[in-house]
Amino acid sequence: MDPFSPLHYLQNPIWVFDVDNKKILWANDKSLPLWEAASIDELLERDLGQDMSAAAGATLLEYQHAFKSNKTIKTWWRFNPKKITKNMLCLFSGIPLDDGRIAMLVEVIADESSLRRDLAFSDCSNLALLFNDVGRFISANDAFASHFSNKLSDLSEFIGDTDIAKKWLEDAKKNNHFKCSRLCWTGQRHHWFDIEAKWLSDNSQLLLQLVNVTKDKEKLNQEKYNADHDYLTGLMNRRGVSAALKASHHHLSHYSLLFLDLDGFKLVNDSYGHAAGDKLLRAVAIRLLNIVKDRGLVARFGGDEFIIQIEKRNYTTLAYFANQIIETLNRPFHIKDIGELSISCSIGTSNYPDDANNFDTLVTQADMAMHRAKQRGRNCYYPFLQEMADALYRKMTLRHHLSQAIENNDFELYYQPIIDLNTQQLKGFEALIRWYDESLGQVSPAEFIPLAEETGQIVPLGLWILHSACQQLAYWTQHYQQPFIISINLSRAQLQPTLAQTIEQMIFQYNINPSLLALEITESAMLQDYCETKPCLDALAAMGIELYLDDFGTGYSSLSQLHDLPISTVKLDQSFVQGEHTSSKVIIEATKAICEKLNLKIVAEGVETRAQLDYINQCGFDYCQGYFFSKPMPVDELEQKYFHPKLINILA
């Protein structure tokens, strides 16, 4: 009876291979074309060990050991019947023979033509090398020889290190096998292999079964390169330069970090498009590389920000090096299809380890210094100073506490009197916000108002001020029969289309006369986005609310626009009132003349002395306020001082 008769029902090419004698014991008809055989009998007569390499033979013996543990092996196998190379995806398993030995059952799953998806794997698996007990090269299997070479001399040549080759032999003899990954020399070029080393104790030989993972390694290397580099300029990105510094000797040397930001880059993008901006960034990167050369590292942080790292031994002075960069970037750039573009840059610097001992902190410090350079007029450099970090920490602390204060309404309104110089009586009060924090103490409005404007917190804060002032005005109007106006400062961010409706609702809610309400707005707030601002101001004026132009003389007034705005009163900035130079008096008199021609009332701010008051009176000002009369006061103090059954002469 045929012991292999059940195998006849399998549809794939299949045969039984005697590993010990290198012969086929049984095969089905479908295997004949693969072996280029005319008949089963002719195939069974072949001696397949005649052309088999020692490496292939050793591999098959290892497979045979695996079959004893009921393991199966799926791999590509290369063989050459009648000098015709065949590459088949096979499933190897053990099958017992009558004499107690284990043969190898081979089932062909697919060939190159029918399984293209796995073809690439056939080029990198089923590779084998055989070495003797001292590392001399014995043999390579056909798969290795056909793809690489068959001309290796020894193990040390393959792995590129004599000492490591000796250690491999020792480890294999001691532990029978080990696995690793390594870049190896194949006789033609280097390739990455996943290696499984097995010690064949019967023959004192080292068998290396290899999988070529070069493509995977190259892909990983490319992915790592992409992760560490900016796609647009080819420079390192933040991650890349950080990793480069940590991996190199730079942490042992003193170096400087330059944080560079292009001035006016947004204008280039807005005017010519992002494609032009990208070309400009690439041109900037080239110039920076040409300046730095091999003296340091250049990276792009995204947008129009760049980082340069340079060791102190590679420049004379940091100021000279920074100015050299500025001068280089000041030269016009010729951009294809556009022409010449001119830009400038602002640079901040920090130093390792004097300013900080880690990269991230150095970047933060240099960034702070760069923003200081921007504030100083741009196109310059500025070094990091500790006071910048202190200011930033203060700012962060303030922002956190300010958010909590807005949520809890931890503010108070103080009121400063405004005096009518014609009647020498009280015209009204300016509402001024005050903030006392338990841990920070009294925080100046000059500090937290700009922060609130920068963060957008000014909108909820301004809404609280409006509600509080309107509520106070309603109370005073009801309890004291004294007509006066309360003026409230508005931020540019509050001049939204819905503002008039919001204030109208407050007037209705608190039942106040809109003519007793004044809104103070700075020149810059009124004139910035003039076309959007004017409808809002017109709507407020139409309700009967007075509009004051605050801090006059410190902004960028356009008289033609001011004439077209519904302003009733101008408030001259205190810097002119308190100024001792002749120019201050000229400005005071000119302001009075302009307001008179435009039929505007005028308030002098910051009056502190009798001399200042007398001069303001002499110039014919309508109103004034300042410490000469009163500092801003809380409600209870103000009521005690100013609210009487009959209003007395303020100036008496």
mmCIF file of C-alpha atoms in Angstrom, residues 244-561:
data_model
loop_
_atom_site.group_PDB
_atom_site.id
_atom_site.type_symbol
_atom_site.label_atom_id
_atom_site.label_comp_id
_atom_site.label_asym_id
_atom_site.label_seq_id
_atom_site.Cartn_x
_atom_site.Cartn_y
_atom_site.Cartn_z
ATOM 1 C CA ALA A 244 21.783 66.346 17.193
ATOM 2 C CA LEU A 245 22.951 68.425 20.142
ATOM 3 C CA LYS A 246 22.139 65.689 22.644
ATOM 4 C CA ALA A 247 23.874 63.019 20.555
ATOM 5 C CA SER A 248 27.037 65.036 19.909
ATOM 6 C CA HIS A 249 29.803 66.499 21.977
ATOM 7 C CA HIS A 250 28.158 69.930 21.979
ATOM 8 C CA HIS A 251 26.840 69.463 25.480
ATOM 9 C CA LEU A 252 30.453 69.578 26.658
ATOM 10 C CA SER A 253 31.278 72.848 24.881
ATOM 11 C CA HIS A 254 30.114 76.407 25.376
ATOM 12 C CA TYR A 255 27.856 77.467 22.537
ATOM 13 C CA SER A 256 25.377 80.167 21.578
ATOM 14 C CA LEU A 257 21.856 79.734 20.265
ATOM 15 C CA LEU A 258 20.395 82.310 17.871
ATOM 16 C CA PHE A 259 16.630 82.509 17.383
ATOM 17 C CA LEU A 260 15.902 84.288 14.094
ATOM 18 C CA ASP A 261 12.532 85.577 12.881
ATOM 19 C CA LEU A 262 11.997 87.202 9.482
ATOM 20 C CA ASP A 263 10.530 90.715 9.592
ATOM 21 C CA GLY A 264 7.675 91.311 7.178
ATOM 22 C CA PHE A 265 7.413 87.736 5.945
ATOM 23 C CA LYS A 266 3.626 87.760 6.282
ATOM 24 C CA LEU A 267 3.510 90.670 3.845
ATOM 25 C CA VAL A 268 5.349 88.549 1.260
ATOM 26 C CA ASN A 269 2.818 85.719 1.644
ATOM 27 C CA ASP A 270 -0.119 88.110 1.507
ATOM 28 C CA SER A 271 1.226 90.004 -1.512
ATOM 29 C CA TYR A 272 2.684 87.234 -3.664
ATOM 30 C CA GLY A 273 1.202 84.011 -2.290
ATOM 31 C CA HIS A 274 2.571 81.129 -0.237
ATOM 32 C CA ALA A 275 4.505 79.668 -3.168
ATOM 33 C CA ALA A 276 6.628 82.816 -3.274
ATOM 34 C CA GLY A 277 6.977 82.674 0.502
ATOM 35 C CA ASP A 278 8.234 79.089 0.260
ATOM 36 C CA LYS A 279 10.827 80.086 -2.333
ATOM 37 C CA LEU A 280 11.988 82.906 -0.097
ATOM 38 C CA LEU A 281 12.319 80.561 2.884
ATOM 39 C CA ARG A 282 14.454 78.171 0.824
ATOM 40 C CA ALA A 283 16.651 81.078 -0.276
ATOM 41 C CA VAL A 284 17.021 82.217 3.345
ATOM 42 C CA ALA A 285 17.995 78.680 4.378
ATOM 43 C CA ILE A 286 20.730 78.588 1.716
ATOM 44 C CA ARG A 287 22.188 81.899 2.881
ATOM 45 C CA LEU A 288 22.162 80.801 6.512
ATOM 46 C CA LEU A 289 23.951 77.558 5.620
ATOM 47 C CA ASN A 290 26.544 79.523 3.662
ATOM 48 C CA ILE A 291 27.189 81.777 6.655
ATOM 49 C CA VAL A 292 27.350 79.035 9.271
ATOM 50 C CA LYS A 293 29.015 76.379 7.042
ATOM 51 C CA ASP A 294 30.645 73.744 9.254
ATOM 52 C CA ARG A 295 30.850 75.978 12.305
ATOM 53 C CA GLY A 296 27.447 75.014 13.701
ATOM 54 C CA LEU A 297 23.908 73.808 13.047
ATOM 55 C CA VAL A 298 21.009 75.500 11.241
ATOM 56 C CA ALA A 299 17.376 74.515 11.760
ATOM 57 C CA ARG A 300 13.949 75.784 10.767
ATOM 58 C CA PHE A 301 11.318 75.818 13.472
ATOM 59 C CA GLY A 302 8.421 76.317 11.098
ATOM 60 C CA GLY A 303 6.907 79.466 9.692
ATOM 61 C CA ASP A 304 9.629 82.092 9.301
ATOM 62 C CA GLU A 305 11.596 81.118 12.407
ATOM 63 C CA PHE A 306 15.105 79.651 12.296
ATOM 64 C CA ILE A 307 17.605 78.444 14.895
ATOM 65 C CA ILE A 308 21.381 78.615 14.626
ATOM 66 C CA GLN A 309 23.702 76.832 17.055
ATOM 67 C CA ILE A 310 27.363 77.787 17.003
ATOM 68 C CA GLU A 311 30.189 77.048 19.429
ATOM 69 C CA LYS A 312 31.833 80.077 20.990
ATOM 70 C CA ARG A 313 35.234 79.072 19.642
ATOM 71 C CA ASN A 314 33.869 79.499 16.104
ATOM 72 C CA TYR A 315 33.126 83.249 16.263
ATOM 73 C CA THR A 316 34.926 86.346 17.463
ATOM 74 C CA THR A 317 31.971 88.057 19.146
ATOM 75 C CA LEU A 318 28.317 87.088 19.142
ATOM 76 C CA ALA A 319 27.303 90.627 18.203
ATOM 77 C CA TYR A 320 29.522 90.541 15.105
ATOM 78 C CA PHE A 321 28.202 87.116 14.065
ATOM 79 C CA ALA A 322 24.551 88.152 14.552
ATOM 80 C CA ASN A 323 25.056 91.375 12.594
ATOM 81 C CA GLN A 324 26.768 89.377 9.851
ATOM 82 C CA ILE A 325 23.593 87.309 9.512
ATOM 83 C CA ILE A 326 21.415 90.428 9.497
ATOM 84 C CA GLU A 327 23.522 92.077 6.786
ATOM 85 C CA THR A 328 23.443 88.907 4.680
ATOM 86 C CA LEU A 329 19.665 88.631 4.832
ATOM 87 C CA ASN A 330 19.268 92.361 4.156
ATOM 88 C CA ARG A 331 20.598 91.844 0.648
ATOM 89 C CA PRO A 332 17.732 91.528 -1.883
ATOM 90 C CA PHE A 333 16.544 88.039 -2.824
ATOM 91 C CA HIS A 334 15.817 87.295 -6.464
ATOM 92 C CA ILE A 335 12.706 85.124 -6.599
ATOM 93 C CA LYS A 336 11.824 83.503 -9.912
ATOM 94 C CA ASP A 337 8.721 84.917 -11.627
ATOM 95 C CA ILE A 338 8.538 87.739 -9.074
ATOM 96 C CA GLY A 339 11.823 89.610 -9.060
ATOM 97 C CA GLU A 340 13.685 91.059 -6.112
ATOM 98 C CA LEU A 341 12.300 90.898 -2.580
ATOM 99 C CA SER A 342 13.810 92.601 0.448
ATOM 100 C CA ILE A 343 13.328 91.494 4.033
ATOM 101 C CA SER A 344 15.038 91.920 7.374
ATOM 102 C CA CYS A 345 15.292 89.776 10.478
ATOM 103 C CA SER A 346 15.245 90.057 14.249
ATOM 104 C CA ILE A 347 17.560 87.837 16.302
ATOM 105 C CA GLY A 348 17.584 86.833 19.953
ATOM 106 C CA THR A 349 20.507 84.990 21.525
ATOM 107 C CA SER A 350 21.156 82.804 24.560
ATOM 108 C CA ASN A 351 24.252 80.982 25.746
ATOM 109 C CA TYR A 352 25.013 77.475 27.001
ATOM 110 C CA PRO A 353 25.643 76.916 29.858
ATOM 111 C CA ASP A 354 25.690 80.511 31.130
ATOM 112 C CA ASP A 355 21.962 81.142 30.556
ATOM 113 C CA ALA A 356 20.643 77.572 30.710
ATOM 114 C CA ASN A 357 21.914 73.996 30.590
ATOM 115 C CA ASN A 358 19.233 72.470 28.357
ATOM 116 C CA PHE A 359 18.159 73.061 24.790
ATOM 117 C CA ASP A 360 14.468 73.790 25.371
ATOM 118 C CA THR A 361 15.179 76.503 27.928
ATOM 119 C CA LEU A 362 17.801 78.065 25.665
ATOM 120 C CA VAL A 363 15.255 78.223 22.841
ATOM 121 C CA THR A 364 12.707 79.877 25.118
ATOM 122 C CA GLN A 365 15.271 82.414 26.270
ATOM 123 C CA ALA A 366 16.463 83.218 22.753
ATOM 124 C CA ASP A 367 12.824 83.565 21.680
ATOM 125 C CA MET A 368 12.252 86.114 24.461
ATOM 126 C CA ALA A 369 15.316 88.043 23.339
ATOM 127 C CA MET A 370 14.123 87.957 19.723
ATOM 128 C CA HIS A 371 10.825 89.551 20.728
ATOM 129 C CA ARG A 372 12.762 92.242 22.577
ATOM 130 C CA ALA A 373 14.656 92.875 19.334
ATOM 131 C CA LYS A 374 11.287 93.218 17.578
ATOM 132 C CA GLN A 375 10.209 95.764 20.164
ATOM 133 C CA ARG A 376 13.462 97.683 19.687
ATOM 134 C CA GLY A 377 12.677 98.344 16.051
ATOM 135 C CA ARG A 378 13.425 95.033 14.281
ATOM 136 C CA ASN A 379 16.365 94.242 12.016
ATOM 137 C CA CYS A 380 18.656 93.933 15.033
ATOM 138 C CA TYR A 381 19.770 91.408 17.608
ATOM 139 C CA TYR A 382 19.264 91.340 21.352
ATOM 140 C CA PRO A 383 20.841 89.070 23.995
ATOM 141 C CA PHE A 384 18.821 87.246 26.609
ATOM 142 C CA LEU A 385 18.680 88.919 30.020
ATOM 143 C CA GLN A 386 17.360 87.306 33.184
ATOM 144 C CA GLU A 387 14.871 90.132 33.613
ATOM 145 C CA MET A 388 13.092 88.848 30.487
ATOM 146 C CA ALA A 389 12.445 85.483 32.139
ATOM 147 C CA ASP A 390 11.301 87.228 35.307
ATOM 148 C CA ALA A 391 8.920 89.379 33.251
ATOM 149 C CA LEU A 392 7.582 86.324 31.410
ATOM 150 C CA TYR A 393 7.036 84.460 34.673
ATOM 151 C CA ARG A 394 5.252 87.510 36.067
ATOM 152 C CA LYS A 395 3.123 87.663 32.936
ATOM 153 C CA MET A 396 2.190 83.976 33.133
ATOM 154 C CA THR A 397 1.348 84.326 36.813
ATOM 155 C CA LEU A 398 -0.752 87.417 36.146
ATOM 156 C CA ARG A 399 -2.631 85.700 33.345
ATOM 157 C CA HIS A 400 -3.551 82.775 35.577
ATOM 158 C CA HIS A 401 -4.642 84.990 38.455
ATOM 159 C CA LEU A 402 -6.491 87.313 36.083
ATOM 160 C CA SER A 403 -8.563 84.416 34.751
ATOM 161 C CA GLN A 404 -9.546 83.489 38.293
ATOM 162 C CA ALA A 405 -10.296 87.114 39.173
ATOM 163 C CA ILE A 406 -12.595 87.522 36.148
ATOM 164 C CA GLU A 407 -14.420 84.321 37.066
ATOM 165 C CA ASN A 408 -14.875 85.483 40.683
ATOM 166 C CA ASN A 409 -15.422 89.224 39.945
ATOM 167 C CA ASP A 410 -12.496 90.107 42.206
ATOM 168 C CA PHE A 411 -12.336 93.717 41.006
ATOM 169 C CA GLU A 412 -13.460 97.091 42.287
ATOM 170 C CA LEU A 413 -14.277 100.328 40.531
ATOM 171 C CA TYR A 414 -12.707 103.535 41.765
ATOM 172 C CA TYR A 415 -13.959 106.903 40.552
ATOM 173 C CA GLN A 416 -11.983 110.090 39.835
ATOM 174 C CA PRO A 417 -13.844 113.418 39.642
ATOM 175 C CA ILE A 418 -13.962 115.475 36.429
ATOM 176 C CA ILE A 419 -14.375 119.197 37.143
ATOM 177 C CA ASP A 420 -16.301 121.732 35.041
ATOM 178 C CA LEU A 421 -13.941 124.721 34.852
ATOM 179 C CA ASN A 422 -16.701 127.102 33.739
ATOM 180 C CA THR A 423 -19.005 126.435 36.692
ATOM 181 C CA GLN A 424 -16.246 125.214 39.038
ATOM 182 C CA GLN A 425 -18.485 122.314 39.937
ATOM 183 C CA LEU A 426 -18.510 118.554 39.515
ATOM 184 C CA LYS A 427 -19.164 117.364 35.950
ATOM 185 C CA GLY A 428 -18.879 113.669 36.714
ATOM 186 C CA PHE A 429 -16.494 110.786 37.363
ATOM 187 C CA GLU A 430 -14.255 108.514 35.360
ATOM 188 C CA ALA A 431 -14.673 104.865 36.359
ATOM 189 C CA LEU A 432 -11.281 103.194 36.851
ATOM 190 C CA ILE A 433 -10.828 99.501 37.578
ATOM 191 C CA ARG A 434 -8.701 98.314 40.498
ATOM 192 C CA TRP A 435 -7.546 94.792 41.315
ATOM 193 C CA TYR A 436 -6.156 93.532 44.587
ATOM 194 C CA ASP A 437 -4.918 89.931 44.592
ATOM 195 C CA GLU A 438 -4.188 88.154 47.861
ATOM 196 C CA SER A 439 -0.867 86.741 46.668
ATOM 197 C CA LEU A 440 0.151 89.449 44.151
ATOM 198 C CA GLY A 441 -1.045 92.466 46.094
ATOM 199 C CA GLN A 442 -2.333 95.577 44.341
ATOM 200 C CA VAL A 443 -1.867 95.057 40.583
ATOM 201 C CA SER A 444 -1.642 98.191 38.454
ATOM 202 C CA PRO A 445 -4.139 98.579 35.592
ATOM 203 C CA ALA A 446 -1.159 99.590 33.451
ATOM 204 C CA GLU A 447 0.042 96.000 33.900
ATOM 205 C CA PHE A 448 -3.093 93.874 33.718
ATOM 206 C CA ILE A 449 -5.179 95.830 31.176
ATOM 207 C CA PRO A 450 -2.636 95.357 28.305
ATOM 208 C CA LEU A 451 -2.401 91.679 29.275
ATOM 209 C CA ALA A 452 -6.182 91.340 29.177
ATOM 210 C CA GLU A 453 -6.223 92.982 25.741
ATOM 211 C CA GLU A 454 -3.508 90.637 24.496
ATOM 212 C CA THR A 455 -5.296 87.503 25.732
ATOM 213 C CA GLY A 456 -8.843 88.548 24.826
ATOM 214 C CA GLN A 457 -9.832 88.661 28.500
ATOM 215 C CA ILE A 458 -10.590 92.356 28.086
ATOM 216 C CA VAL A 459 -14.014 91.534 26.600
ATOM 217 C CA PRO A 460 -15.490 89.815 29.704
ATOM 218 C CA LEU A 461 -13.588 92.256 31.921
ATOM 219 C CA GLY A 462 -14.954 95.240 29.999
ATOM 220 C CA LEU A 463 -18.470 93.837 30.236
ATOM 221 C CA TRP A 464 -18.116 93.620 34.027
ATOM 222 C CA ILE A 465 -16.947 97.255 34.160
ATOM 223 C CA LEU A 466 -19.940 98.410 32.084
ATOM 224 C CA HIS A 467 -22.419 96.547 34.271
ATOM 225 C CA SER A 468 -20.812 97.745 37.509
ATOM 226 C CA ALA A 469 -20.588 101.393 36.419
ATOM 227 C CA CYS A 470 -24.174 101.434 35.101
ATOM 228 C CA GLN A 471 -25.429 99.864 38.295
ATOM 229 C CA GLN A 472 -23.528 102.457 40.349
ATOM 230 C CA LEU A 473 -24.857 105.303 38.210
ATOM 231 C CA ALA A 474 -28.411 104.038 38.723
ATOM 232 C CA TYR A 475 -27.908 103.900 42.497
ATOM 233 C CA TRP A 476 -26.416 107.403 42.717
ATOM 234 C CA THR A 477 -29.088 108.865 40.471
ATOM 235 C CA GLN A 478 -31.798 107.372 42.653
ATOM 236 C CA HIS A 479 -30.286 108.391 46.013
ATOM 237 C CA TYR A 480 -28.641 111.720 45.207
ATOM 238 C CA GLN A 481 -30.419 114.335 43.164
ATOM 239 C CA GLN A 482 -27.191 115.553 41.586
ATOM 240 C CA PRO A 483 -26.801 115.378 37.821
ATOM 241 C CA PHE A 484 -23.391 114.091 36.701
ATOM 242 C CA ILE A 485 -21.859 111.853 34.049
ATOM 243 C CA ILE A 486 -19.915 108.617 34.548
ATOM 244 C CA SER A 487 -17.341 107.911 31.848
ATOM 245 C CA ILE A 488 -16.167 104.363 31.159
ATOM 246 C CA ASN A 489 -13.088 103.303 29.176
ATOM 247 C CA LEU A 490 -13.606 100.970 26.229
ATOM 248 C CA SER A 491 -11.011 98.741 24.573
ATOM 249 C CA ARG A 492 -10.716 98.271 20.817
ATOM 250 C CA ALA A 493 -11.789 94.644 21.272
ATOM 251 C CA GLN A 494 -15.123 95.813 22.701
ATOM 252 C CA LEU A 495 -16.044 97.872 19.625
ATOM 253 C CA GLN A 496 -18.035 95.068 18.080
ATOM 254 C CA PRO A 497 -21.282 95.346 16.066
ATOM 255 C CA THR A 498 -23.261 94.072 19.063
ATOM 256 C CA LEU A 499 -21.868 96.641 21.541
ATOM 257 C CA ALA A 500 -24.608 99.235 21.030
ATOM 258 C CA GLN A 501 -27.303 96.608 21.571
ATOM 259 C CA THR A 502 -25.536 95.346 24.715
ATOM 260 C CA ILE A 503 -25.323 98.851 26.220
ATOM 261 C CA GLU A 504 -28.916 99.609 25.242
ATOM 262 C CA GLN A 505 -29.992 96.540 27.219
ATOM 263 C CA MET A 506 -27.980 97.764 30.223
ATOM 264 C CA ILE A 507 -29.597 101.204 30.035
ATOM 265 C CA PHE A 508 -32.989 99.531 30.093
ATOM 266 C CA GLN A 509 -31.966 97.072 32.802
ATOM 267 C CA TYR A 510 -30.652 99.751 35.192
ATOM 268 C CA ASN A 511 -33.126 102.451 34.115
ATOM 269 C CA ILE A 512 -30.521 105.155 33.549
ATOM 270 C CA ASN A 513 -30.512 108.206 31.316
ATOM 271 C CA PRO A 514 -28.117 107.509 28.390
ATOM 272 C CA SER A 515 -27.059 111.167 28.402
ATOM 273 C CA LEU A 516 -25.423 110.555 31.810
ATOM 274 C CA LEU A 517 -23.184 107.864 30.312
ATOM 275 C CA ALA A 518 -19.918 108.579 28.492
ATOM 276 C CA LEU A 519 -17.585 106.113 26.799
ATOM 277 C CA GLU A 520 -13.867 106.885 26.564
ATOM 278 C CA ILE A 521 -12.047 105.448 23.559
ATOM 279 C CA THR A 522 -8.417 105.988 22.536
ATOM 280 C CA GLU A 523 -7.382 107.379 19.165
ATOM 281 C CA SER A 524 -5.879 104.080 18.026
ATOM 282 C CA ALA A 525 -9.046 102.171 18.984
ATOM 283 C CA MET A 526 -11.265 104.634 17.119
ATOM 284 C CA LEU A 527 -9.201 104.868 13.981
ATOM 285 C CA GLN A 528 -8.061 101.254 13.641
ATOM 286 C CA ASP A 529 -10.442 99.476 11.262
ATOM 287 C CA TYR A 530 -12.187 102.813 10.855
ATOM 288 C CA CYS A 531 -14.872 101.512 8.497
ATOM 289 C CA GLU A 532 -15.918 98.853 11.015
ATOM 290 C CA THR A 533 -15.647 101.102 14.068
ATOM 291 C CA LYS A 534 -17.626 104.101 12.822
ATOM 292 C CA PRO A 535 -21.044 102.349 12.555
ATOM 293 C CA CYS A 536 -20.657 101.149 16.144
ATOM 294 C CA LEU A 537 -19.794 104.649 17.386
ATOM 295 C CA ASP A 538 -22.630 106.199 15.378
ATOM 296 C CA ALA A 539 -25.097 103.766 16.957
ATOM 297 C CA LEU A 540 -23.861 104.636 20.472
ATOM 298 C CA ALA A 541 -24.081 108.373 19.791
ATOM 299 C CA ALA A 542 -27.603 107.966 18.388
ATOM 300 C CA MET A 543 -28.656 106.591 21.779
ATOM 301 C CA GLY A 544 -27.583 109.861 23.435
ATOM 302 C CA ILE A 545 -24.348 108.497 24.906
ATOM 303 C CA GLU A 546 -21.387 110.880 24.907
ATOM 304 C CA LEU A 547 -18.141 109.699 23.274
ATOM 305 C CA TYR A 548 -14.787 110.930 24.614
ATOM 306 C CA LEU A 549 -11.555 110.721 22.648
ATOM 307 C CA ASP A 550 -9.044 109.567 25.295
ATOM 308 C CA ASP A 551 -5.267 110.195 25.524
ATOM 309 C CA PHE A 552 -5.348 112.695 22.659
ATOM 310 C CA GLY A 553 -1.915 113.391 21.187
ATOM 311 C CA THR A 554 -0.404 109.946 21.857
ATOM 312 C CA GLY A 555 -1.940 108.097 18.904
ATOM 313 C CA TYR A 556 -2.068 108.670 15.169
ATOM 314 C CA SER A 557 -5.039 110.942 14.696
ATOM 315 C CA SER A 558 -6.328 111.759 11.267
ATOM 316 C CA LEU A 559 -8.162 115.058 11.674
ATOM 317 C CA SER A 560 -10.398 114.332 8.698
ATOM 318 C CA GLN A 561 -11.546 111.084 10.332
#
